Coordinates of C-alpha atoms in Angstrom, one line a residue:
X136 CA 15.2 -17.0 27.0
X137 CA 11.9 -18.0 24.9
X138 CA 10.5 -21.1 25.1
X139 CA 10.3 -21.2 20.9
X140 CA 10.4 -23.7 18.8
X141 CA 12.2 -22.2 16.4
X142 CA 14.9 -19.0 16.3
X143 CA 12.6 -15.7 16.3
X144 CA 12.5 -13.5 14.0
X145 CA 11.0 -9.4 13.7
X146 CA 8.6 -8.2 10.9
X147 CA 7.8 -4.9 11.0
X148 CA 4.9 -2.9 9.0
X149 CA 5.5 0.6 9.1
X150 CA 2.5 2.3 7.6
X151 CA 1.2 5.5 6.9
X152 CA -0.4 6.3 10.6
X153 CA 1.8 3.6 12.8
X154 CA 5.0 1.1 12.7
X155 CA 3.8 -2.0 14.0
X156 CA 6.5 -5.0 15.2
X157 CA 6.4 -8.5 15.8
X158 CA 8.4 -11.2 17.1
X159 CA 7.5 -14.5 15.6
X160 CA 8.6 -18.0 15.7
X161 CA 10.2 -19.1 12.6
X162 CA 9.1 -23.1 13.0
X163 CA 5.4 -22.1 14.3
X164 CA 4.5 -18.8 13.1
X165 CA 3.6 -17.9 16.4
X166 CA 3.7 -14.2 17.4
X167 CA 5.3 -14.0 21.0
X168 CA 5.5 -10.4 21.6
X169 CA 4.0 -7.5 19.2
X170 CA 4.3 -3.8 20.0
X171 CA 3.1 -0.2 18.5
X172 CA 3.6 3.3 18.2
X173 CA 2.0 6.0 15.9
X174 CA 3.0 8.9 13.4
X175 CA 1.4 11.9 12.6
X176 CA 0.6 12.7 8.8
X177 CA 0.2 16.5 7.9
X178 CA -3.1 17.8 6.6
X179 CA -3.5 20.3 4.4
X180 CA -2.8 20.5 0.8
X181 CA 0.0 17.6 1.0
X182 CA 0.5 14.6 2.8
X183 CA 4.0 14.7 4.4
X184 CA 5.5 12.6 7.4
X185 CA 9.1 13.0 9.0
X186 CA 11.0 9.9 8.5
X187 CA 12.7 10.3 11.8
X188 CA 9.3 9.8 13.0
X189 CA 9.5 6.4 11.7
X190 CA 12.7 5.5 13.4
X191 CA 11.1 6.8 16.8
X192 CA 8.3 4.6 16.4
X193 CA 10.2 2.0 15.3
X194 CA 12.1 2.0 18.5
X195 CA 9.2 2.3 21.2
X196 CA 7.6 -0.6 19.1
X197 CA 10.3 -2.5 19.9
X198 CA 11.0 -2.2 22.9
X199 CA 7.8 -2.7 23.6
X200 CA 8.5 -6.5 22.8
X201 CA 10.8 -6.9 25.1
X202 CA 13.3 -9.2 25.8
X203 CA 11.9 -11.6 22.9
X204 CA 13.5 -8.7 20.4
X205 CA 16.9 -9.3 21.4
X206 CA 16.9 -12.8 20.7
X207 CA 15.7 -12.0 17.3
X208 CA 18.2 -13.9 14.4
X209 CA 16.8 -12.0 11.3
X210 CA 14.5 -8.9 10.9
X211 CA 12.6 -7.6 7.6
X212 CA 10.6 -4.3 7.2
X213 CA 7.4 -3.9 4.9
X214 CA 6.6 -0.7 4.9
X215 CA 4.0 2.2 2.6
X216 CA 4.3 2.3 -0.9
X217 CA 5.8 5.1 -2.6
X218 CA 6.5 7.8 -0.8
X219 CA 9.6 10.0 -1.8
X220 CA 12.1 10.2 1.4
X221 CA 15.0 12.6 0.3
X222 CA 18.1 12.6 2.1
X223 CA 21.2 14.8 2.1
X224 CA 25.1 13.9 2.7
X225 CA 24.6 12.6 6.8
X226 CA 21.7 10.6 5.6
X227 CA 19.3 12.9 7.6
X228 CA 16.2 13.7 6.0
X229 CA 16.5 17.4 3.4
X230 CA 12.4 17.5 4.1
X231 CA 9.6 15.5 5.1
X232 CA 8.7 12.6 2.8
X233 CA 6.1 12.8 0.4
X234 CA 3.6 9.7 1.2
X235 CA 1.5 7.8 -1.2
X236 CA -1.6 9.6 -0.8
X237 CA -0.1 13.2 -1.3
X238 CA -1.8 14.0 -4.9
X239 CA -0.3 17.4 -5.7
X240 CA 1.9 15.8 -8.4
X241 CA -1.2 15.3 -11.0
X242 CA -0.2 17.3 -13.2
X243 CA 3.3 16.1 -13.0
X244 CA 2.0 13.0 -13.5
X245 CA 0.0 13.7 -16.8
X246 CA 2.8 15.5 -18.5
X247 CA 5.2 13.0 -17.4
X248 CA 2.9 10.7 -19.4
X249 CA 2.6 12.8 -22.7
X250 CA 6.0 13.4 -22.8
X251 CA 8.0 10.0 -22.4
X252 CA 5.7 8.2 -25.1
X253 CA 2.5 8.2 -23.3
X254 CA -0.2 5.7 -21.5
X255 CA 1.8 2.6 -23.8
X256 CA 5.0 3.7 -23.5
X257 CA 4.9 3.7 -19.5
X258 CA 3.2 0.5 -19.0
X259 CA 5.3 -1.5 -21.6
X260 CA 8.6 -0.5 -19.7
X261 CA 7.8 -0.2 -16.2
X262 CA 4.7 -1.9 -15.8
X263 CA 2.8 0.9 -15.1
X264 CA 1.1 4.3 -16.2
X265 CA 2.1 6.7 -13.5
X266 CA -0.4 8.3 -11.0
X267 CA -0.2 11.2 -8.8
X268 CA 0.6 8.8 -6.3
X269 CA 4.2 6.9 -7.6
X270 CA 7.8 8.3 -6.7
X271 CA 8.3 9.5 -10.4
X272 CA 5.9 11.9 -10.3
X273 CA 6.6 13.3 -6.4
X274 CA 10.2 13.8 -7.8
X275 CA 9.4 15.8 -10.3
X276 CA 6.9 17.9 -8.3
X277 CA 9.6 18.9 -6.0
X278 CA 12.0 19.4 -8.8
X279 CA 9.4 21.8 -10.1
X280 CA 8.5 23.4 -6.3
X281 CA 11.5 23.4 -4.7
X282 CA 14.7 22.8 -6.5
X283 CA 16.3 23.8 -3.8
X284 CA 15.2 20.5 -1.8
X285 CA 16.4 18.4 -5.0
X286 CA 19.9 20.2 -5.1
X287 CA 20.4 19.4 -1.4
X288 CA 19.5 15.4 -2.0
X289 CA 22.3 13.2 -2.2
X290 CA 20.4 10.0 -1.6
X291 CA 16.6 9.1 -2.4
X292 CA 14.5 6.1 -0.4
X293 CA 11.3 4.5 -0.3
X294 CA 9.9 4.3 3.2
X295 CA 11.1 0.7 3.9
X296 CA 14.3 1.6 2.4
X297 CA 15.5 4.2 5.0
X298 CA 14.4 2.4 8.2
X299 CA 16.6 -0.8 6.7
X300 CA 19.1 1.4 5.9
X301 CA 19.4 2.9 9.4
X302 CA 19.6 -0.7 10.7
X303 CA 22.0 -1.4 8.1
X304 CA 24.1 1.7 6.7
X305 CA 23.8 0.4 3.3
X306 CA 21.1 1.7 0.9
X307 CA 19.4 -1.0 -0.2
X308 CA 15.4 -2.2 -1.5
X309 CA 13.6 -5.1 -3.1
X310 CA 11.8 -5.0 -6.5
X311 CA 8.6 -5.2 -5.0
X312 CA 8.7 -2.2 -3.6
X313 CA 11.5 -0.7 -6.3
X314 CA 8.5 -1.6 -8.4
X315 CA 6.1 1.2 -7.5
X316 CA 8.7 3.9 -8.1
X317 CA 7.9 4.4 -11.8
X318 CA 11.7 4.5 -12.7
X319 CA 12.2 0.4 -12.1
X320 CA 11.7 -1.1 -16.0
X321 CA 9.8 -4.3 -15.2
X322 CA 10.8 -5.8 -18.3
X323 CA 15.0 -5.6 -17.5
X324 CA 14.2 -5.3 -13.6
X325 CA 16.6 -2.5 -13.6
X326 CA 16.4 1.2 -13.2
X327 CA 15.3 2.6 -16.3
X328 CA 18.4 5.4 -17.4
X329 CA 15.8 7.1 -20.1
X330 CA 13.2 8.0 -17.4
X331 CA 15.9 8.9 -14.9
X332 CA 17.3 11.2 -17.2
X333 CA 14.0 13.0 -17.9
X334 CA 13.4 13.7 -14.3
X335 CA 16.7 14.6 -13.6
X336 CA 17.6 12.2 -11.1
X337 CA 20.6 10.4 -11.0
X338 CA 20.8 6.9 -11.0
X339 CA 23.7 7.4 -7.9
X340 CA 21.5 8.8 -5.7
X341 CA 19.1 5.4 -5.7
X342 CA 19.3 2.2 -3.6
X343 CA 20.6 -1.5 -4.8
X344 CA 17.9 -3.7 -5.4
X345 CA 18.6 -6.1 -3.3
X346 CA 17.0 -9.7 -5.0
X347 CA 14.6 -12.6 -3.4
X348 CA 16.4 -14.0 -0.8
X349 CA 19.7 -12.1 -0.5
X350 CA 20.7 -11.0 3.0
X351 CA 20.2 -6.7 2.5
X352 CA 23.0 -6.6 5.4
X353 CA 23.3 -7.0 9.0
X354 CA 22.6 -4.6 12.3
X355 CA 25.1 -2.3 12.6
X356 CA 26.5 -0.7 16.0
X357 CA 24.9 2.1 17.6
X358 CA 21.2 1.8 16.6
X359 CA 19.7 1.8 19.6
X360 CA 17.5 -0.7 19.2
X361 CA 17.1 -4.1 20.7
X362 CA 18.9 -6.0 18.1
X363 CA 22.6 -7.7 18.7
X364 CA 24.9 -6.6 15.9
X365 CA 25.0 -8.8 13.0
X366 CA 21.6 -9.9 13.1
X367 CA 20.4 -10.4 9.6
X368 CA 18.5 -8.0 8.4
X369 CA 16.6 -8.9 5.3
X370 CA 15.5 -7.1 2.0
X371 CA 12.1 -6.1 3.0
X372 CA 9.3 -4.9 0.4
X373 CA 5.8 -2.6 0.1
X374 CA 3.3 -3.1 2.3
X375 CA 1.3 -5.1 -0.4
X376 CA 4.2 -7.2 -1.4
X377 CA 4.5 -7.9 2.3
X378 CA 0.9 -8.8 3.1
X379 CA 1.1 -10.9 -0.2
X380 CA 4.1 -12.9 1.2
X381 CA 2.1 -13.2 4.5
X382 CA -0.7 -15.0 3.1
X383 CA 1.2 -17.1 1.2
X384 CA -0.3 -16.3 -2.1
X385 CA -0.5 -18.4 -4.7
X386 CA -1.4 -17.4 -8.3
X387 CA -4.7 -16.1 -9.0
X388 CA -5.9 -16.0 -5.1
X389 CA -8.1 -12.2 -5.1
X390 CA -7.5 -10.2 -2.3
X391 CA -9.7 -7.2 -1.0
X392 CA -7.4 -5.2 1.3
X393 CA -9.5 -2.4 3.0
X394 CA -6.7 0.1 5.0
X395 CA -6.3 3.8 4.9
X396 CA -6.1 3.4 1.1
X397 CA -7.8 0.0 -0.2
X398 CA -6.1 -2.7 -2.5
X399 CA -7.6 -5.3 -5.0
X400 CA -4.5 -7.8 -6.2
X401 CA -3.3 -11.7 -7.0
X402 CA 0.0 -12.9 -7.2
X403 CA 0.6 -13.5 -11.4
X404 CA 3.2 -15.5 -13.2
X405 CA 3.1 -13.1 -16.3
X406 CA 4.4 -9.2 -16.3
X407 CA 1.4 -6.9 -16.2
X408 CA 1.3 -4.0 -18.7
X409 CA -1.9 -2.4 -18.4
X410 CA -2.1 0.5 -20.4
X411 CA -5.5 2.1 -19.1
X412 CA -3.3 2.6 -15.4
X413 CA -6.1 1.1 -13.6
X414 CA -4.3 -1.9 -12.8
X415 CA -0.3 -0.9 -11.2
X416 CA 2.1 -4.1 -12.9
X417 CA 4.3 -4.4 -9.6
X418 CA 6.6 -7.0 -8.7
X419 CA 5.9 -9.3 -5.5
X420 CA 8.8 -10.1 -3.3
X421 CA 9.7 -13.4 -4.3
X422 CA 9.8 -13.4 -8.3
X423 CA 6.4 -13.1 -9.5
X424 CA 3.9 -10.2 -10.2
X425 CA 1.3 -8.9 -8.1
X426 CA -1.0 -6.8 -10.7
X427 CA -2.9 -4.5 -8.0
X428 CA -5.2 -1.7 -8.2
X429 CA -5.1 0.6 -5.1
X430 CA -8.1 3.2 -4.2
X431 CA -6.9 6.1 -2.3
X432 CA -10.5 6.2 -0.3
X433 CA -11.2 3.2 1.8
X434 CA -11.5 3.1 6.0
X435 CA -10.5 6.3 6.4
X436 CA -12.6 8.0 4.2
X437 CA -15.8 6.0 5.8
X438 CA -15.0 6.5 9.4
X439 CA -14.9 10.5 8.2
X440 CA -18.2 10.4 7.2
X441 CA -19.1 8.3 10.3
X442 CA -17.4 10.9 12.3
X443 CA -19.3 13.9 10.5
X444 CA -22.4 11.7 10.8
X445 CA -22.0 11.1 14.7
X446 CA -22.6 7.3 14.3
X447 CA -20.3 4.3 15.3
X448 CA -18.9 3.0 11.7
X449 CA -21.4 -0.5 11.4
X450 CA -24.6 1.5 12.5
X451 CA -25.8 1.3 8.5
X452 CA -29.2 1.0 7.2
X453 CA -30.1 -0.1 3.7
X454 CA -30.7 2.3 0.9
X455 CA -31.7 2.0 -2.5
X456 CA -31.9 5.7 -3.7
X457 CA -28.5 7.4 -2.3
X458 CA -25.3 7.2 -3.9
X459 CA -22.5 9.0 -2.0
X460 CA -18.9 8.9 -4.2
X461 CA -16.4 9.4 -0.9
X462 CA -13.5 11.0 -2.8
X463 CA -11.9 12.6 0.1
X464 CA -8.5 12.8 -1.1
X465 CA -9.5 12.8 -4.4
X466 CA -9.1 9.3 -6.1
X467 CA -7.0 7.1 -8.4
X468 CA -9.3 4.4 -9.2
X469 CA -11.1 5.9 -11.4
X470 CA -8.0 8.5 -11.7
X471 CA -9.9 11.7 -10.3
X472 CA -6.8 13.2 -8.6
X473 CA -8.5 16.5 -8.0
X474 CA -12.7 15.6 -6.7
X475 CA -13.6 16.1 -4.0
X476 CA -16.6 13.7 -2.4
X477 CA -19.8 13.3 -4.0
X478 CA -23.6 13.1 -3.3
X479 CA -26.8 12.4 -4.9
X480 CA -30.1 11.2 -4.1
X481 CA -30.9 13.3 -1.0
X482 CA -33.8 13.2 0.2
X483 CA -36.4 14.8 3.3
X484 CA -36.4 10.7 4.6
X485 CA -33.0 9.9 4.2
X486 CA -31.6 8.6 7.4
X487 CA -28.3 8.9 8.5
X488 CA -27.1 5.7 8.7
X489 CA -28.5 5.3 5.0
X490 CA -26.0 8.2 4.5
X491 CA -23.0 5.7 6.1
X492 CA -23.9 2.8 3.8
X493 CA -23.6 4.4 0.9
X494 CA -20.4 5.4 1.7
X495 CA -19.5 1.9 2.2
X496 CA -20.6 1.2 -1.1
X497 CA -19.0 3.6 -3.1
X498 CA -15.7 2.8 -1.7
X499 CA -16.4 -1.0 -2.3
X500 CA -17.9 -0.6 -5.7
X501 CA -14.5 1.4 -6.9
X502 CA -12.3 -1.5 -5.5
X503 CA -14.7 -4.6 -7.2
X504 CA -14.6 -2.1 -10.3
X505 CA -10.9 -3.3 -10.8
X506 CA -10.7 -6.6 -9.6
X507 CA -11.8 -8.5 -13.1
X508 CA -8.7 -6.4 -14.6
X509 CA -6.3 -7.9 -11.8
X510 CA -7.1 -11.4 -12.1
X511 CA -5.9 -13.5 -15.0
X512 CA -8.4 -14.7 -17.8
X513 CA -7.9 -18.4 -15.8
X514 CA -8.5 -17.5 -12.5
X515 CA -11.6 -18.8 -10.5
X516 CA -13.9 -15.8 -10.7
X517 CA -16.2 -17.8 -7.9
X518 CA -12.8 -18.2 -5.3
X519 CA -13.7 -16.5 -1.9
X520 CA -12.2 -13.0 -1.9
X521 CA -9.4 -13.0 1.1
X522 CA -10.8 -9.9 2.9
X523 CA -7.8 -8.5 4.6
X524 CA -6.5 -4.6 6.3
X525 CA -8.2 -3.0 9.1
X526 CA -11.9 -2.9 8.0
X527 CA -11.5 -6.6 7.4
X528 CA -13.4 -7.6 10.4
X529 CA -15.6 -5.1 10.5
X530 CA -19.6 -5.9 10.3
X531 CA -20.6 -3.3 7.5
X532 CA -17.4 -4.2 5.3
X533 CA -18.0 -7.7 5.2
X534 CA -21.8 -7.6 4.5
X535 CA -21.0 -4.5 1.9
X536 CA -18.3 -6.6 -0.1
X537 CA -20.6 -9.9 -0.4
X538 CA -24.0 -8.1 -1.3
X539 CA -21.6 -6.2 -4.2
X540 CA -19.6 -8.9 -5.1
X541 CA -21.5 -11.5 -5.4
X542 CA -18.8 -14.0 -4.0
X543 CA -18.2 -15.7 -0.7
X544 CA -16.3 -13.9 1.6
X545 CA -12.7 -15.3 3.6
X546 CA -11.1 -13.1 6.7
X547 CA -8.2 -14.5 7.8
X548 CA -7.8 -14.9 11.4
X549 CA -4.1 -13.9 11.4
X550 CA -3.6 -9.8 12.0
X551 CA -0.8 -7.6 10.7
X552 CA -0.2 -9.9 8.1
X553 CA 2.3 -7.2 6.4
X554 CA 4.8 -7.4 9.9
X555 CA 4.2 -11.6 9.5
X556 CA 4.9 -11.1 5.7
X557 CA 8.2 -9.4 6.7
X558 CA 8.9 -11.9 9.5
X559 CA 8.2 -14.9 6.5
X560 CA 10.6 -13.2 4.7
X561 CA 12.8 -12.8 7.3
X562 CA 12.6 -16.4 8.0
X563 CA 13.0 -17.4 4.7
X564 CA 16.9 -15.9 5.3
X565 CA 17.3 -18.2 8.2
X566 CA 15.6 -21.7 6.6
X567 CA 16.8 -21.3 2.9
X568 CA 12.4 -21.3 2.4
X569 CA 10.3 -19.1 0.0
X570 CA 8.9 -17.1 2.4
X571 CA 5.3 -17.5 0.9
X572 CA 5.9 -20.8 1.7
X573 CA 6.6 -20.4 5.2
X574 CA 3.6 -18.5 5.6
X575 CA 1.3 -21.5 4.2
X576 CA 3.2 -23.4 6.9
X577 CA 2.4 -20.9 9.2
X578 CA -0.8 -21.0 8.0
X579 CA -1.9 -17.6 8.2
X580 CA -4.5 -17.3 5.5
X581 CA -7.3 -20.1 7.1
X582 CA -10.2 -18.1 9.0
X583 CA -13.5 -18.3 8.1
X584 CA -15.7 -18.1 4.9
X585 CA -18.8 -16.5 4.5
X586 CA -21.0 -17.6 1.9
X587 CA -21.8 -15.6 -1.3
X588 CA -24.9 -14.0 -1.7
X589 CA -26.6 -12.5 -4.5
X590 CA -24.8 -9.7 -6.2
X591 CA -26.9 -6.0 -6.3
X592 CA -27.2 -5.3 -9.2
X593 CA -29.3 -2.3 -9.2
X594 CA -26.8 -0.4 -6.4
X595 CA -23.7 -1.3 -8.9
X596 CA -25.3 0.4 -11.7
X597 CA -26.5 3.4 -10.1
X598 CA -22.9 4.3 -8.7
X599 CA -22.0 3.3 -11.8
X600 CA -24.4 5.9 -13.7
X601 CA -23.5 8.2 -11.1
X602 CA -19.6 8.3 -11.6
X603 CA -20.4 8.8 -15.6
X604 CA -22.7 11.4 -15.2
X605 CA -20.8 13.1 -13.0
X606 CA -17.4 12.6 -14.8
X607 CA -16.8 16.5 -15.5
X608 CA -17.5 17.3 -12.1
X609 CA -15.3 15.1 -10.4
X610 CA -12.5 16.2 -12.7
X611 CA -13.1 19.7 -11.6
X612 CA -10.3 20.9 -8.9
X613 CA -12.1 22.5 -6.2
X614 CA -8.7 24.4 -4.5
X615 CA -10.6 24.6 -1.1
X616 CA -8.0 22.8 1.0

């Protein structure tokens, strides 16, 4: 048995490229075992994944722990926003999901807009003005593509929702995550019948939103998985929602999340409505609101133009005449679902790693672009930004985000704080806790701060001058994919 203070518990992060697991002690917040295995993400036109994958990885993660697993008393999944998992009558998957960052539903998305009331209409009742990258508008892209698909679904899941309900047999999610579907009304916190009804999706086919603190269900027999049946098993969120409960947020704490995609968001007390759609008004996972603004172009996009540059990812050099817009999936802050990446200021003595760093800024500068939207008019504009996600302790990101910020700089020690915001939560079942609050006892957010430095001006308003010039080009499709 463990030597823990506490029972354990699992929090789990499945993400776009891997499901990540830990075990974690409830009193301490200590992770005791951890474990890892990866999924593969189609290329091409769309952005597809096989949820089965999921379970899979789920599994060797898992297992990977060990025995420390098995004495797990409650389990939570966080997993990637959005994606549309359609499922027929056995519960097996009718096609591979459609993930977050799969933008062939723009123009779904724009008509969906004109047609229920437009930009007002949407963020006054859900919260938000639907981009390529929310569940409404993957819905009605395969409604349009292939009906066949939609007339063979019986059941429809967010990511986080089908791996709980394979642990569970009920189908179940959270309003955090229920949130980011575009057919939750933030205002009733109930599935909006008017938008169902447009898109032609019953409200039967949809999950139980399962609230803040209520037990989703328990493990059922023959999962395969280290888990003793009835271990609790509890509502689970997005990977944002998670990550917010594992830093124990309060309100108006900024957060820079640099991942695959990269996040700007605070926890809120008031309902978002923003009716531009640069700011998404989700819910958190505990009863507040976590106004966010997501960039579809962050790590990923920069370690492609590292790649293509031959240069580890932190060998930058300063620039002051290059501007490089790396919209490599397109982008939906600004909402440019069909550019492509961008370049200007080329020149016979440009360098390469001067190349690199202006990648790095043009991700940054669309994420800082948004962040004044996503705090409240009372937050503390000079509050160190918590730098969190992959590219959090990376060199180049760090230096990139103070010289454009302007603001001193926090990276929390604590990693894969989406599994330790599902294990807070899953604690939270056990202790009767908020599991943000169990996460400041855990203490998960301290690290160290870097000081603030002085903001750049002059490289802010040259992307800046760039994007605007460039507006009708980026809007252009290029159909080479």
């Amino acid at each position: 048995m463990s030597a823990a203070e506490g029972p354990l518990v699992v929090g789990v992060d499945t993400s776009t490229q891997s499901t990540k697991a830990l075990v974690v002690d409830a009193a301490t917040g200590e992770v005791v075992a951890s474990g890892r295995a990866p999924h593969s993400v189609s290329s091409g036109a769309g952005r597809e994944s096989d949820p089965r994958q999921w379970w899979d990885a789920l599994r060797q993660a898992l297992h990977q722990c060990g025995d420390a697993a098995r004495e797990a008393a409650a389990v939570s999944i966080g997993g990637q926003q959005h994606g549309l998992v359609t499922l027929d009558g056995r519960g097996e998957p009718v096609r591979p999901a459609l993930l977050w960052n799969d933008v062939r539903s723009a123009p779904q998305s724009r008509r969906l807009t004109e047609e229920l009331g437009g930009a007002k209409f949407w963020a006054e009742r859900t919260g938000s003005v639907p981009a390529a990258s929310f569940t409404v508008t993957k819905w009605a892209w395969l409604a349009e593509n292939e009906p066949e698909a939609v007339r063979a679904t019986k059941a429809v899941r967010l990511p986080h929702d089908y791996l709980t309900e394979r642990l569970t047999g009920e189908g179940t999610t959270d309003r955090g995550d229920a949130s980011g579907t575009g057919w939750w009304a933030s205002a009733t916190e109930a599935y909006d019948e008017e938008i169902l009804a447009h898109v032609g999706l019953p409200p039967a086919l949809l999950p139980r939103v399962v609230r803040p603190g209520e037990i989703a269900g328990t493990v059922r027999d023959g999962h395969g998985l280290p888990f003793a049946k009835g271990t609790l098993v509890a509502p689970g969120t997005g990977d944002n929602a998670a990550a917010a409960l594992g830093l124990g947020l309060r309100p108006g704490t900024p957060v820079l999340s640099l991942g695959t995609s990269g996040t700007v968001y605070a926890v809120a007390r008031q309902r978002p409505t923003d009716p531009t759609g640069t700011v998404a008004g989700f819910a958190d996972a505990h009863g507040d609101w976590l106004p966010l603004a997501c960039t579809l172009n962050c790590t990923l996009a920069v370690d492609r133009v590292a790649a293509l540059l031959g240069l580890d990812r932190e060998a930058v050099e300063p620039t002051a005449h290059l501007t490089l817009l790396p919209y490599l999936d397109g982008e939906r802050t600004p909402n440019l679902p069909n550019a492509s990446g961008l370049l200007h200021g080329l020149r016979h003595d440009t360098t390469a790693g001067q190349l690199l760093q202006a990648a790095y800024d043009g991700a940054v500068h669309s994420l800082l672009g948004a962040l004044d939207l996503v705090l409240d008019d009372d937050a503390d504009r000079s509050a160190p930004l918590l730098l969190i996600g992959g590219g959090a302790r990376g060199r180049a990101w760090q230096q990139t985000v103070r010289r454009l910020s302007g603001r001193p700089v926090q990276v929390p020690e604590a990693e894969e704080l989406v599994a330790l915001g599902a294990a807070a939560q899953a604690a939270g079942l056990l202790t009767g806790e908020d599991p943000a609050a169990v996460a400041r006892r855990w203490n998960t957010a301290r690290g160290p701060v870097l000081d603030a430095v002085e903001r750049d001006e002059s490289t802010l308003a040259r992307i800046a001058g760039v994007l605007s010039d460039a507006a009708p080009l980026l809007e252009r499709s290029t159909d080479a994919r």
